[in-house]
Structures are given as C-alpha cells and as structure tokens.
PDB file of C-alpha atoms in Angstrom:
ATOM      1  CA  UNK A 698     189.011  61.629  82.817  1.00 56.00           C
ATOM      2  CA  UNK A 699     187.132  59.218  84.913  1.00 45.00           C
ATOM      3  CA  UNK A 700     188.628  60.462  87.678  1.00 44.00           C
ATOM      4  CA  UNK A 701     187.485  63.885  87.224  1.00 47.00           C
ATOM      5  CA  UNK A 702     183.952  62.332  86.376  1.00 43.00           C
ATOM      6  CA  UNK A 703     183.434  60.958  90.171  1.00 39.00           C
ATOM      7  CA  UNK A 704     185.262  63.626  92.112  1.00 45.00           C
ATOM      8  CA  UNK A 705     182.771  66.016  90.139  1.00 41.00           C
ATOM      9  CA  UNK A 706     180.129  63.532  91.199  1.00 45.00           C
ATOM     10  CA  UNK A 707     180.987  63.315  94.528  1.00 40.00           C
ATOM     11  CA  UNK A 708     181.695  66.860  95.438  1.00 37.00           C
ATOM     12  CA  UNK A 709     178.296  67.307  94.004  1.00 43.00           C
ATOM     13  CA  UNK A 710     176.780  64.915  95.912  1.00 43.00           C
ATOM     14  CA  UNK A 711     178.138  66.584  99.176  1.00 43.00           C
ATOM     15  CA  UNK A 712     177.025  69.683  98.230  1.00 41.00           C
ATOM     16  CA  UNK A 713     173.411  68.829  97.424  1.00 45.00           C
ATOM     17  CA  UNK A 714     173.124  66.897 100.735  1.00 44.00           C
ATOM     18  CA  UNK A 715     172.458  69.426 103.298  1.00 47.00           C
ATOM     19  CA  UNK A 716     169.799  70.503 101.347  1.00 41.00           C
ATOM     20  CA  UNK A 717     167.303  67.923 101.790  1.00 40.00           C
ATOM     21  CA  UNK A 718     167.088  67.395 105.112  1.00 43.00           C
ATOM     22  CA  UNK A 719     165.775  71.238 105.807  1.00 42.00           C
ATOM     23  CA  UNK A 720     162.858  70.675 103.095  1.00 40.00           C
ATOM     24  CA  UNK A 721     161.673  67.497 103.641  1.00 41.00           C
ATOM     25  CA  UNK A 722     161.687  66.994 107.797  1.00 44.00           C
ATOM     26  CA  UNK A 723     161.077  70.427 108.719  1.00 45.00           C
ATOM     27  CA  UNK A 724     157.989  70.756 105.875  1.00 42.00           C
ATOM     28  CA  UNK A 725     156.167  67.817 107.882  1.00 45.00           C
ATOM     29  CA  UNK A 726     156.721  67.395 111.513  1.00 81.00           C
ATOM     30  CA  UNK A 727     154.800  69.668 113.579  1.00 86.00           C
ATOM     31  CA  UNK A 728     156.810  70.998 116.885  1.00 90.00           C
ATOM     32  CA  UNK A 729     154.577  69.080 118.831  1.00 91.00           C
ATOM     33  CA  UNK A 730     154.887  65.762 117.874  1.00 92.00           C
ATOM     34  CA  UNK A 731     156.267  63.455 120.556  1.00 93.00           C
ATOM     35  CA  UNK A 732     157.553  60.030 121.116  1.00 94.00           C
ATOM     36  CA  UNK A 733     155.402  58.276 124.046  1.00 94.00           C
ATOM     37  CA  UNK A 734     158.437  55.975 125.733  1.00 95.00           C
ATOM     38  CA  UNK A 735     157.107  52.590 127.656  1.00 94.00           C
ATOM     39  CA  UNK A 736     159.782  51.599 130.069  1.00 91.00           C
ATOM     40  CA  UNK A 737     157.001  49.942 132.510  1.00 87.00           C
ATOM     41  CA  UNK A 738     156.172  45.889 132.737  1.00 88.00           C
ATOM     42  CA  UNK A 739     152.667  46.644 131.434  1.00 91.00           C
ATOM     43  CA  UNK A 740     151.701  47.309 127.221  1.00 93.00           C
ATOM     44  CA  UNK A 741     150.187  50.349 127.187  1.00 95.00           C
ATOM     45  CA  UNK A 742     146.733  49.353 125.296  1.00 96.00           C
ATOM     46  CA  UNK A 743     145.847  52.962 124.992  1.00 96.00           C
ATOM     47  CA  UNK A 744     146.818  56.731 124.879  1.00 95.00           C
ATOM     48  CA  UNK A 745     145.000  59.929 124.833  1.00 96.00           C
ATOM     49  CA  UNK A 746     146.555  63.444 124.288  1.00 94.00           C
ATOM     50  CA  UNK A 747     143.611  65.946 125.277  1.00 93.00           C
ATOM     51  CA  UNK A 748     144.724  70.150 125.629  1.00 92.00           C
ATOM     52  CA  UNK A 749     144.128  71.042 128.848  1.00 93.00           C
ATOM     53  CA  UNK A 750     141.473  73.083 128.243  1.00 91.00           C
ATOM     54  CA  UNK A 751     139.314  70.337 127.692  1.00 91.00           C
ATOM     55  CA  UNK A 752     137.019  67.733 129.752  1.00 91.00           C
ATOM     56  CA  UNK A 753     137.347  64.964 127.321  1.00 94.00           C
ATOM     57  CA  UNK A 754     140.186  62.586 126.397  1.00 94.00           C
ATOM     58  CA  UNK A 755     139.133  61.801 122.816  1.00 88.00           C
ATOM     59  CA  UNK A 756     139.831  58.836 121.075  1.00 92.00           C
ATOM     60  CA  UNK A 757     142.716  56.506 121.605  1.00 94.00           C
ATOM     61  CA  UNK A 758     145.620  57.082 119.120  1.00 92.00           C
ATOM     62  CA  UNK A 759     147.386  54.030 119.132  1.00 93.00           C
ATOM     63  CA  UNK A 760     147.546  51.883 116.013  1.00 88.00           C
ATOM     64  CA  UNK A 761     149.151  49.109 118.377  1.00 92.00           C
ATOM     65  CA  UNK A 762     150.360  48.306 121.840  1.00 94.00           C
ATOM     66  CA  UNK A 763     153.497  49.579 123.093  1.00 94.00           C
ATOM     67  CA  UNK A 764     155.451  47.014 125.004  1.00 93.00           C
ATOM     68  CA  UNK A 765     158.075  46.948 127.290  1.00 92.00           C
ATOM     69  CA  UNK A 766     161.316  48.902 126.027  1.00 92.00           C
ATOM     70  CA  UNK A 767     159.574  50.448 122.667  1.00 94.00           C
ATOM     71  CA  UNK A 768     158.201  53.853 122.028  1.00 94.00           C
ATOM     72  CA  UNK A 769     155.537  55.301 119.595  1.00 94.00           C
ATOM     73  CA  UNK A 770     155.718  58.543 117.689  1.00 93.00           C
ATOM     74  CA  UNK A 771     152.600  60.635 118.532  1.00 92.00           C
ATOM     75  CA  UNK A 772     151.831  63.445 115.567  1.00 90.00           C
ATOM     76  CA  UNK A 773     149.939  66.541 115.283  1.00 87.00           C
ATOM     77  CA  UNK A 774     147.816  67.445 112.286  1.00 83.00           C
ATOM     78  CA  UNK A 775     145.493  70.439 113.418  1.00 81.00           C
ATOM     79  CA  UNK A 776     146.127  73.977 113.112  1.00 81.00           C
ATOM     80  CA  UNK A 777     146.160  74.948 116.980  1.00 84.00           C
ATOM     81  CA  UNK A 778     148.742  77.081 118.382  1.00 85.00           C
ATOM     82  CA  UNK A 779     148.622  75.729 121.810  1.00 90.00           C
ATOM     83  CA  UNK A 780     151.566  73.868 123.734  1.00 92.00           C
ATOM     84  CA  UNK A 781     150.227  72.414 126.656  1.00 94.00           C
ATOM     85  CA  UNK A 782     148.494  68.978 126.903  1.00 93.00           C
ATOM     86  CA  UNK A 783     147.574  66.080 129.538  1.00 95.00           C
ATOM     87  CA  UNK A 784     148.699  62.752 128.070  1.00 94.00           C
ATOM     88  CA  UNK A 785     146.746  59.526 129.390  1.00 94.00           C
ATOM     89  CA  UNK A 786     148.339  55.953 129.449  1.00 94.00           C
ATOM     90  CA  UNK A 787     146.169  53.079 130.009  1.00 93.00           C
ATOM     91  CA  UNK A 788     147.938  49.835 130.607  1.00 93.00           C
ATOM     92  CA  UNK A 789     146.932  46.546 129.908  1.00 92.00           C
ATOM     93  CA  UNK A 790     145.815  45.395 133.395  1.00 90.00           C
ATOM     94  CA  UNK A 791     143.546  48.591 133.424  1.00 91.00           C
ATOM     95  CA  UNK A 792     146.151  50.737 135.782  1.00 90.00           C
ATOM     96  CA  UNK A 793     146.780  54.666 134.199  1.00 91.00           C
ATOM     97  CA  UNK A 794     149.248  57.206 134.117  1.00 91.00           C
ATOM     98  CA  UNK A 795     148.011  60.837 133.392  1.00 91.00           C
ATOM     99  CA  UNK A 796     150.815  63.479 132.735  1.00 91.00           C
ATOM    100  CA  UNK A 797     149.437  66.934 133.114  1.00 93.00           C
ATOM    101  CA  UNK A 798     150.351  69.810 131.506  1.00 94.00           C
ATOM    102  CA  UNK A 799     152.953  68.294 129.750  1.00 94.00           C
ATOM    103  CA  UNK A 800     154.610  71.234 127.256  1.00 94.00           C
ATOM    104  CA  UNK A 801     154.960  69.101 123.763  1.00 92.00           C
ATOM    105  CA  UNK A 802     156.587  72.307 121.376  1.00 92.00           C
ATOM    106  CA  UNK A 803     159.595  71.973 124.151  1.00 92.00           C
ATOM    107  CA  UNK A 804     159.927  68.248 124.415  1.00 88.00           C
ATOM    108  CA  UNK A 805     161.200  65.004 122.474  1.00 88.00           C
ATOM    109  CA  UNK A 806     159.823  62.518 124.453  1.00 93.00           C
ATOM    110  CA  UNK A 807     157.976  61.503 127.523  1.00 93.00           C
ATOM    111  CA  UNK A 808     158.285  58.267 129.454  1.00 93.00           C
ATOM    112  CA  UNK A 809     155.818  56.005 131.247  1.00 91.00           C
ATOM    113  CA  UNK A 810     157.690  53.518 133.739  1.00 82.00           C
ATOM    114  CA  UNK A 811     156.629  51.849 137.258  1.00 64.00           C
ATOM    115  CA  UNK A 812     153.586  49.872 137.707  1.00 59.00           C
ATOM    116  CA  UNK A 813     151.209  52.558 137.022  1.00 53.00           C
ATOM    117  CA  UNK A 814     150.838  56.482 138.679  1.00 51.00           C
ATOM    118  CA  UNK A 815     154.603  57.149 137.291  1.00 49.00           C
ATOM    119  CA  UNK A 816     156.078  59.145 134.476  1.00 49.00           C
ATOM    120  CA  UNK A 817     158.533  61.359 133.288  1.00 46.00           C
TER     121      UNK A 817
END
C-alpha cells in the first residue's frame, strides 16, 4: 500500500513537472533580455542600452559593478517591438566599449573583454 502511495506520488510528480517551466519563464522574460559578460581587467561602472534610433544613452542600468569573470542580466520591460540596440560599457578607469547594432531578440549574451574598444 505504501508502495503504491509514492509510485502514485512520484509518477505524478513527473508528470506535473514539464508544466511549470512553460508558464512561469516564458510568462516573464522578454526575448530581449540579455546577459552583459565582463571578461576584461576593468569593472564595468556603467552600461547603457539605447535603440538605435536614438541620440541619447539614457540612464545607467546597473545596480552594481561587474567585475572581472561575472556577468549581469539586462531586462526589458517596455512594449517596443524593435530588435536592434547599441550597448555602451564604461569601465572603471573611464575607457568604453560601444557595441552597435547589436540584435538582442537573437542573442543570449554579449561580451566585453580587452582593455577597452573590444567586444563580442
């Protein structure tokens, strides 16, 4: 009897698994969101994601340095449709990366690296 009990359990369990992981991720992230990789010497103080149709950077979105070997997840919250944005890195001896154009609905990830004027 108790047997029966936790393979019922279990083979529930299994079932119901697959389940959650298609309503609760794909509910919240937005294709866009991105994870901002520092594999440089520098922190990178600051970061600005601006679409390229604009003149202005914004505000920086960083709630904390990134440091050597450590990434940051960057998300969306607007309604826009577009794809295509620069990304800015400022380091912490003042040096900057830009990446232009960058396509963020077809990417995971984009890495900063070098001493400034390099990325991926």
């Amino acid at each position: 009897m108790f047997f029966k009990l936790v393979r019922h359990t279990v083979l529930a369990t299994i079932l119901a698994l697959p389940v959650v992981p298609l309503t609760n991720q794909n509910a919240l992230a937005d294709e866009r969101d991105f994870l901002v990789y520092n594999n440089n010497e520098l922190e990178i103080t600051h970061l600005y994601v601006s679409s390229i149709y604009s003149k202005y950077w914004g505000s920086n979105i960083l709630n904390s340095d990134i440091v050597n070997g450590s990434y940051d997840l960057v998300t969306f919250s607007n309604n826009s449709n577009n794809c295509t944005y620069d990304v800015k890195a400022i380091y912490s001896n003042g040096s900057y990366d830009v990446m232009r154009r960058a396509d963020l609905c077809s990417t995971y990830g984009i890495t900063f690296y070098g001493h400034g004027g390099e990325h991926q």
